mmCIF file with all atom_site columns, C-alpha atoms in Angstrom:
data_model
loop_
_atom_site.group_PDB
_atom_site.id
_atom_site.type_symbol
_atom_site.label_atom_id
_atom_site.label_alt_id
_atom_site.label_comp_id
_atom_site.label_asym_id
_atom_site.label_entity_id
_atom_site.label_seq_id
_atom_site.pdbx_PDB_ins_code
_atom_site.Cartn_x
_atom_site.Cartn_y
_atom_site.Cartn_z
_atom_site.occupancy
_atom_site.B_iso_or_equiv
_atom_site.pdbx_formal_charge
_atom_site.auth_seq_id
_atom_site.auth_comp_id
_atom_site.auth_asym_id
_atom_site.auth_atom_id
_atom_site.pdbx_PDB_model_num
ATOM 1   C CA . UNK A 1 1   ? 28.850  -3.232 85.619 1.00 53.00 ? 58  UNK A CA 1
ATOM 2   C CA . UNK A 1 2   ? 26.784  -0.016 85.330 1.00 54.00 ? 59  UNK A CA 1
ATOM 3   C CA . UNK A 1 3   ? 30.035  1.788  84.489 1.00 62.00 ? 60  UNK A CA 1
ATOM 4   C CA . UNK A 1 4   ? 30.427  -0.460 81.556 1.00 64.00 ? 61  UNK A CA 1
ATOM 5   C CA . UNK A 1 5   ? 26.878  -0.614 80.463 1.00 56.00 ? 62  UNK A CA 1
ATOM 6   C CA . UNK A 1 6   ? 26.133  3.146  80.016 1.00 53.00 ? 63  UNK A CA 1
ATOM 7   C CA . UNK A 1 7   ? 29.275  3.683  77.584 1.00 53.00 ? 64  UNK A CA 1
ATOM 8   C CA . UNK A 1 8   ? 28.164  0.818  75.876 1.00 62.00 ? 65  UNK A CA 1
ATOM 9   C CA . UNK A 1 9   ? 24.694  1.922  75.549 1.00 53.00 ? 66  UNK A CA 1
ATOM 10  C CA . UNK A 1 10  ? 25.741  5.250  74.599 1.00 54.00 ? 67  UNK A CA 1
ATOM 11  C CA . UNK A 1 11  ? 27.936  4.115  71.791 1.00 56.00 ? 68  UNK A CA 1
ATOM 12  C CA . UNK A 1 12  ? 25.330  2.073  70.164 1.00 56.00 ? 69  UNK A CA 1
ATOM 13  C CA . UNK A 1 13  ? 22.792  4.827  70.477 1.00 56.00 ? 70  UNK A CA 1
ATOM 14  C CA . UNK A 1 14  ? 25.556  6.999  68.521 1.00 55.00 ? 71  UNK A CA 1
ATOM 15  C CA . UNK A 1 15  ? 25.983  4.501  65.917 1.00 56.00 ? 72  UNK A CA 1
ATOM 16  C CA . UNK A 1 16  ? 22.385  3.777  65.215 1.00 52.00 ? 73  UNK A CA 1
ATOM 17  C CA . UNK A 1 17  ? 22.086  7.672  65.160 1.00 50.00 ? 74  UNK A CA 1
ATOM 18  C CA . UNK A 1 18  ? 24.884  8.006  62.516 1.00 51.00 ? 75  UNK A CA 1
ATOM 19  C CA . UNK A 1 19  ? 23.183  4.929  60.454 1.00 50.00 ? 76  UNK A CA 1
ATOM 20  C CA . UNK A 1 20  ? 19.930  6.555  60.341 1.00 45.00 ? 77  UNK A CA 1
ATOM 21  C CA . UNK A 1 21  ? 21.623  10.344 59.386 1.00 49.00 ? 78  UNK A CA 1
ATOM 22  C CA . UNK A 1 22  ? 23.645  8.439  56.640 1.00 55.00 ? 79  UNK A CA 1
ATOM 23  C CA . UNK A 1 23  ? 20.596  6.792  55.134 1.00 60.00 ? 80  UNK A CA 1
ATOM 24  C CA . UNK A 1 24  ? 18.537  9.836  54.701 1.00 70.00 ? 81  UNK A CA 1
ATOM 25  C CA . UNK A 1 25  ? 18.549  10.838 50.921 1.00 83.00 ? 82  UNK A CA 1
ATOM 26  C CA . UNK A 1 26  ? 19.310  14.061 50.113 1.00 91.00 ? 83  UNK A CA 1
ATOM 27  C CA . UNK A 1 27  ? 16.010  16.026 49.461 1.00 92.00 ? 84  UNK A CA 1
ATOM 28  C CA . UNK A 1 28  ? 17.617  18.128 46.863 1.00 94.00 ? 85  UNK A CA 1
ATOM 29  C CA . UNK A 1 29  ? 18.410  15.150 44.571 1.00 94.00 ? 86  UNK A CA 1
ATOM 30  C CA . UNK A 1 30  ? 15.195  13.274 45.608 1.00 94.00 ? 87  UNK A CA 1
ATOM 31  C CA . UNK A 1 31  ? 12.946  16.194 44.264 1.00 95.00 ? 88  UNK A CA 1
ATOM 32  C CA . UNK A 1 32  ? 14.605  16.744 41.067 1.00 95.00 ? 89  UNK A CA 1
ATOM 33  C CA . UNK A 1 33  ? 14.618  13.240 40.226 1.00 97.00 ? 90  UNK A CA 1
ATOM 34  C CA . UNK A 1 34  ? 11.055  13.142 41.224 1.00 97.00 ? 91  UNK A CA 1
ATOM 35  C CA . UNK A 1 35  ? 10.206  16.269 39.303 1.00 97.00 ? 92  UNK A CA 1
ATOM 36  C CA . UNK A 1 36  ? 11.775  14.972 36.032 1.00 97.00 ? 93  UNK A CA 1
ATOM 37  C CA . UNK A 1 37  ? 9.957   11.855 36.468 1.00 98.00 ? 94  UNK A CA 1
ATOM 38  C CA . UNK A 1 38  ? 6.471   13.915 36.784 1.00 98.00 ? 95  UNK A CA 1
ATOM 39  C CA . UNK A 1 39  ? 7.647   15.491 33.417 1.00 98.00 ? 96  UNK A CA 1
ATOM 40  C CA . UNK A 1 40  ? 8.244   12.525 31.615 1.00 98.00 ? 97  UNK A CA 1
ATOM 41  C CA . UNK A 1 41  ? 5.055   11.263 32.966 1.00 99.00 ? 98  UNK A CA 1
ATOM 42  C CA . UNK A 1 42  ? 3.107   14.227 31.829 1.00 99.00 ? 99  UNK A CA 1
ATOM 43  C CA . UNK A 1 43  ? 4.933   13.988 28.447 1.00 98.00 ? 100 UNK A CA 1
ATOM 44  C CA . UNK A 1 44  ? 3.937   10.459 28.014 1.00 99.00 ? 101 UNK A CA 1
ATOM 45  C CA . UNK A 1 45  ? 0.274   10.989 28.890 1.00 99.00 ? 102 UNK A CA 1
ATOM 46  C CA . UNK A 1 46  ? 0.033   13.838 26.559 1.00 98.00 ? 103 UNK A CA 1
ATOM 47  C CA . UNK A 1 47  ? 1.496   11.717 23.903 1.00 98.00 ? 104 UNK A CA 1
ATOM 48  C CA . UNK A 1 48  ? -0.972  8.826  24.114 1.00 98.00 ? 105 UNK A CA 1
ATOM 49  C CA . UNK A 1 49  ? -3.827  11.472 24.467 1.00 98.00 ? 106 UNK A CA 1
ATOM 50  C CA . UNK A 1 50  ? -2.497  13.395 21.488 1.00 97.00 ? 107 UNK A CA 1
ATOM 51  C CA . UNK A 1 51  ? -2.281  10.464 19.201 1.00 98.00 ? 108 UNK A CA 1
ATOM 52  C CA . UNK A 1 52  ? -5.748  9.375  20.171 1.00 97.00 ? 109 UNK A CA 1
ATOM 53  C CA . UNK A 1 53  ? -4.606  6.494  22.024 1.00 97.00 ? 110 UNK A CA 1
ATOM 54  C CA . UNK A 1 54  ? -6.251  4.483  24.851 1.00 98.00 ? 111 UNK A CA 1
ATOM 55  C CA . UNK A 1 55  ? -5.375  6.900  27.720 1.00 98.00 ? 112 UNK A CA 1
ATOM 56  C CA . UNK A 1 56  ? -6.489  4.364  30.214 1.00 98.00 ? 113 UNK A CA 1
ATOM 57  C CA . UNK A 1 57  ? -2.993  3.038  29.879 1.00 98.00 ? 114 UNK A CA 1
ATOM 58  C CA . UNK A 1 58  ? -1.550  5.817  31.452 1.00 98.00 ? 115 UNK A CA 1
ATOM 59  C CA . UNK A 1 59  ? -3.345  5.925  34.469 1.00 99.00 ? 116 UNK A CA 1
ATOM 60  C CA . UNK A 1 60  ? -0.640  4.445  36.644 1.00 99.00 ? 117 UNK A CA 1
ATOM 61  C CA . UNK A 1 61  ? 1.613   7.499  35.479 1.00 99.00 ? 118 UNK A CA 1
ATOM 62  C CA . UNK A 1 62  ? -1.282  9.748  36.690 1.00 99.00 ? 119 UNK A CA 1
ATOM 63  C CA . UNK A 1 63  ? -1.394  8.155  39.921 1.00 99.00 ? 120 UNK A CA 1
ATOM 64  C CA . UNK A 1 64  ? 2.232   8.576  40.613 1.00 98.00 ? 121 UNK A CA 1
ATOM 65  C CA . UNK A 1 65  ? 1.807   12.167 40.017 1.00 99.00 ? 122 UNK A CA 1
ATOM 66  C CA . UNK A 1 66  ? -0.962  12.442 42.289 1.00 99.00 ? 123 UNK A CA 1
ATOM 67  C CA . UNK A 1 67  ? 1.055   10.799 45.156 1.00 98.00 ? 124 UNK A CA 1
ATOM 68  C CA . UNK A 1 68  ? 4.345   12.942 44.228 1.00 98.00 ? 125 UNK A CA 1
ATOM 69  C CA . UNK A 1 69  ? 2.446   16.418 44.287 1.00 98.00 ? 126 UNK A CA 1
ATOM 70  C CA . UNK A 1 70  ? 0.559   15.494 47.198 1.00 98.00 ? 127 UNK A CA 1
ATOM 71  C CA . UNK A 1 71  ? 3.647   15.135 49.041 1.00 97.00 ? 128 UNK A CA 1
ATOM 72  C CA . UNK A 1 72  ? 5.231   17.625 47.494 1.00 97.00 ? 129 UNK A CA 1
ATOM 73  C CA . UNK A 1 73  ? 6.143   20.052 50.532 1.00 97.00 ? 130 UNK A CA 1
ATOM 74  C CA . UNK A 1 74  ? 8.079   17.277 52.297 1.00 96.00 ? 131 UNK A CA 1
ATOM 75  C CA . UNK A 1 75  ? 10.454  17.294 49.920 1.00 96.00 ? 132 UNK A CA 1
ATOM 76  C CA . UNK A 1 76  ? 11.558  20.909 50.624 1.00 97.00 ? 133 UNK A CA 1
ATOM 77  C CA . UNK A 1 77  ? 12.434  20.703 54.310 1.00 96.00 ? 134 UNK A CA 1
ATOM 78  C CA . UNK A 1 78  ? 14.204  23.892 55.938 1.00 94.00 ? 135 UNK A CA 1
ATOM 79  C CA . UNK A 1 79  ? 17.496  24.465 54.701 1.00 91.00 ? 136 UNK A CA 1
ATOM 80  C CA . UNK A 1 80  ? 17.302  22.243 51.500 1.00 93.00 ? 137 UNK A CA 1
ATOM 81  C CA . UNK A 1 81  ? 17.865  25.339 49.335 1.00 89.00 ? 138 UNK A CA 1
ATOM 82  C CA . UNK A 1 82  ? 21.894  24.191 48.241 1.00 83.00 ? 139 UNK A CA 1
ATOM 83  C CA . UNK A 1 83  ? 23.165  21.654 46.544 1.00 81.00 ? 140 UNK A CA 1
ATOM 84  C CA . UNK A 1 84  ? 22.128  22.802 42.934 1.00 87.00 ? 141 UNK A CA 1
ATOM 85  C CA . UNK A 1 85  ? 18.500  23.523 44.185 1.00 92.00 ? 142 UNK A CA 1
ATOM 86  C CA . UNK A 1 86  ? 16.869  26.128 41.936 1.00 94.00 ? 143 UNK A CA 1
ATOM 87  C CA . UNK A 1 87  ? 14.378  26.538 44.962 1.00 96.00 ? 144 UNK A CA 1
ATOM 88  C CA . UNK A 1 88  ? 13.538  30.423 45.452 1.00 95.00 ? 145 UNK A CA 1
ATOM 89  C CA . UNK A 1 89  ? 13.585  31.285 49.232 1.00 95.00 ? 146 UNK A CA 1
ATOM 90  C CA . UNK A 1 90  ? 9.587   31.881 48.809 1.00 96.00 ? 147 UNK A CA 1
ATOM 91  C CA . UNK A 1 91  ? 9.458   27.928 49.197 1.00 97.00 ? 148 UNK A CA 1
ATOM 92  C CA . UNK A 1 92  ? 10.162  28.455 52.723 1.00 97.00 ? 149 UNK A CA 1
ATOM 93  C CA . UNK A 1 93  ? 9.374   32.436 53.495 1.00 96.00 ? 150 UNK A CA 1
ATOM 94  C CA . UNK A 1 94  ? 6.210   32.107 52.081 1.00 96.00 ? 151 UNK A CA 1
ATOM 95  C CA . UNK A 1 95  ? 5.384   28.591 52.899 1.00 97.00 ? 152 UNK A CA 1
ATOM 96  C CA . UNK A 1 96  ? 1.601   28.998 52.699 1.00 98.00 ? 153 UNK A CA 1
ATOM 97  C CA . UNK A 1 97  ? 1.665   30.155 49.091 1.00 97.00 ? 154 UNK A CA 1
ATOM 98  C CA . UNK A 1 98  ? 4.044   27.176 48.468 1.00 98.00 ? 155 UNK A CA 1
ATOM 99  C CA . UNK A 1 99  ? 1.597   24.678 49.906 1.00 98.00 ? 156 UNK A CA 1
ATOM 100 C CA . UNK A 1 100 ? -1.299  25.959 47.863 1.00 98.00 ? 157 UNK A CA 1
ATOM 101 C CA . UNK A 1 101 ? 0.761   25.708 44.994 1.00 98.00 ? 158 UNK A CA 1
ATOM 102 C CA . UNK A 1 102 ? 1.256   22.133 45.568 1.00 98.00 ? 159 UNK A CA 1
ATOM 103 C CA . UNK A 1 103 ? -2.564  21.660 46.564 1.00 98.00 ? 160 UNK A CA 1
ATOM 104 C CA . UNK A 1 104 ? -3.127  22.985 43.161 1.00 98.00 ? 161 UNK A CA 1
ATOM 105 C CA . UNK A 1 105 ? -0.901  20.580 41.364 1.00 98.00 ? 162 UNK A CA 1
ATOM 106 C CA . UNK A 1 106 ? -2.363  17.873 43.343 1.00 98.00 ? 163 UNK A CA 1
ATOM 107 C CA . UNK A 1 107 ? -5.861  18.858 42.252 1.00 99.00 ? 164 UNK A CA 1
ATOM 108 C CA . UNK A 1 108 ? -4.637  18.897 38.642 1.00 99.00 ? 165 UNK A CA 1
ATOM 109 C CA . UNK A 1 109 ? -3.159  15.618 38.766 1.00 99.00 ? 166 UNK A CA 1
ATOM 110 C CA . UNK A 1 110 ? -6.338  14.208 40.256 1.00 99.00 ? 167 UNK A CA 1
ATOM 111 C CA . UNK A 1 111 ? -8.220  15.673 37.478 1.00 99.00 ? 168 UNK A CA 1
ATOM 112 C CA . UNK A 1 112 ? -5.655  14.264 34.994 1.00 99.00 ? 169 UNK A CA 1
ATOM 113 C CA . UNK A 1 113 ? -5.967  10.723 36.593 1.00 99.00 ? 170 UNK A CA 1
ATOM 114 C CA . UNK A 1 114 ? -9.884  10.974 36.126 1.00 99.00 ? 171 UNK A CA 1
ATOM 115 C CA . UNK A 1 115 ? -9.333  12.033 32.515 1.00 99.00 ? 172 UNK A CA 1
ATOM 116 C CA . UNK A 1 116 ? -7.244  9.459  31.711 1.00 99.00 ? 173 UNK A CA 1
ATOM 117 C CA . UNK A 1 117 ? -8.985  6.632  33.431 1.00 99.00 ? 174 UNK A CA 1
ATOM 118 C CA . UNK A 1 118 ? -12.154 7.767  31.443 1.00 98.00 ? 175 UNK A CA 1
ATOM 119 C CA . UNK A 1 119 ? -10.562 6.849  28.243 1.00 98.00 ? 176 UNK A CA 1
ATOM 120 C CA . UNK A 1 120 ? -11.419 10.151 26.457 1.00 98.00 ? 177 UNK A CA 1
ATOM 121 C CA . UNK A 1 121 ? -8.340  11.517 24.658 1.00 98.00 ? 178 UNK A CA 1
ATOM 122 C CA . UNK A 1 122 ? -9.728  14.762 24.198 1.00 98.00 ? 179 UNK A CA 1
ATOM 123 C CA . UNK A 1 123 ? -10.336 15.516 27.767 1.00 98.00 ? 180 UNK A CA 1
ATOM 124 C CA . UNK A 1 124 ? -6.980  13.979 28.926 1.00 99.00 ? 181 UNK A CA 1
ATOM 125 C CA . UNK A 1 125 ? -5.343  16.378 26.576 1.00 98.00 ? 182 UNK A CA 1
ATOM 126 C CA . UNK A 1 126 ? -7.018  19.307 28.225 1.00 98.00 ? 183 UNK A CA 1
ATOM 127 C CA . UNK A 1 127 ? -5.890  17.512 31.617 1.00 99.00 ? 184 UNK A CA 1
ATOM 128 C CA . UNK A 1 128 ? -2.447  17.562 30.304 1.00 99.00 ? 185 UNK A CA 1
ATOM 129 C CA . UNK A 1 129 ? -2.327  21.054 29.636 1.00 98.00 ? 186 UNK A CA 1
ATOM 130 C CA . UNK A 1 130 ? -4.051  22.204 32.746 1.00 98.00 ? 187 UNK A CA 1
ATOM 131 C CA . UNK A 1 131 ? -1.576  20.340 34.689 1.00 98.00 ? 188 UNK A CA 1
ATOM 132 C CA . UNK A 1 132 ? 1.219   21.996 32.776 1.00 98.00 ? 189 UNK A CA 1
ATOM 133 C CA . UNK A 1 133 ? -0.196  25.163 33.620 1.00 98.00 ? 190 UNK A CA 1
ATOM 134 C CA . UNK A 1 134 ? -0.210  24.259 37.614 1.00 98.00 ? 191 UNK A CA 1
ATOM 135 C CA . UNK A 1 135 ? 3.553   23.435 37.072 1.00 97.00 ? 192 UNK A CA 1
ATOM 136 C CA . UNK A 1 136 ? 4.370   26.592 35.409 1.00 96.00 ? 193 UNK A CA 1
ATOM 137 C CA . UNK A 1 137 ? 2.388   28.626 38.088 1.00 96.00 ? 194 UNK A CA 1
ATOM 138 C CA . UNK A 1 138 ? 4.542   27.105 40.712 1.00 96.00 ? 195 UNK A CA 1
ATOM 139 C CA . UNK A 1 139 ? 7.573   27.611 38.957 1.00 96.00 ? 196 UNK A CA 1
ATOM 140 C CA . UNK A 1 140 ? 6.940   31.196 38.251 1.00 96.00 ? 197 UNK A CA 1
ATOM 141 C CA . UNK A 1 141 ? 6.951   31.787 42.023 1.00 94.00 ? 198 UNK A CA 1
ATOM 142 C CA . UNK A 1 142 ? 9.143   29.585 43.470 1.00 96.00 ? 199 UNK A CA 1
ATOM 143 C CA . UNK A 1 143 ? 12.006  28.330 41.275 1.00 95.00 ? 200 UNK A CA 1
ATOM 144 C CA . UNK A 1 144 ? 14.700  30.437 39.547 1.00 92.00 ? 201 UNK A CA 1
ATOM 145 C CA . UNK A 1 145 ? 15.272  30.082 36.029 1.00 86.00 ? 202 UNK A CA 1
#
């Protein structure tokens, strides 16, 4: 019985591992789609603020940005610089700088969320600009053109 049980257990373990490996999303596709969504969110928040609209309606978009940028480094695991990625090697070779840029983006997104929640269109417009500057600062050092 033990001679049969061990191969069956090994086979089942291999299949479950394969299933987990197959279920893992491609980090490049995940981050590219996420970053496009963040750009869409930022543009939408900016449009409402520039039109003098009720920026409180954009808080869910800003909250999504906070959560995304807080997790940003996890979307850049080692070895995920292929498959159409424009990430520069500095993302991995100078990881502390990249993580600092992600933290700055998180801080900017939190300020954007607070401005949007206040309903102050002018403050939200300023926070949109600051968020854009944070994105640009990261791109200058960590993304190829």
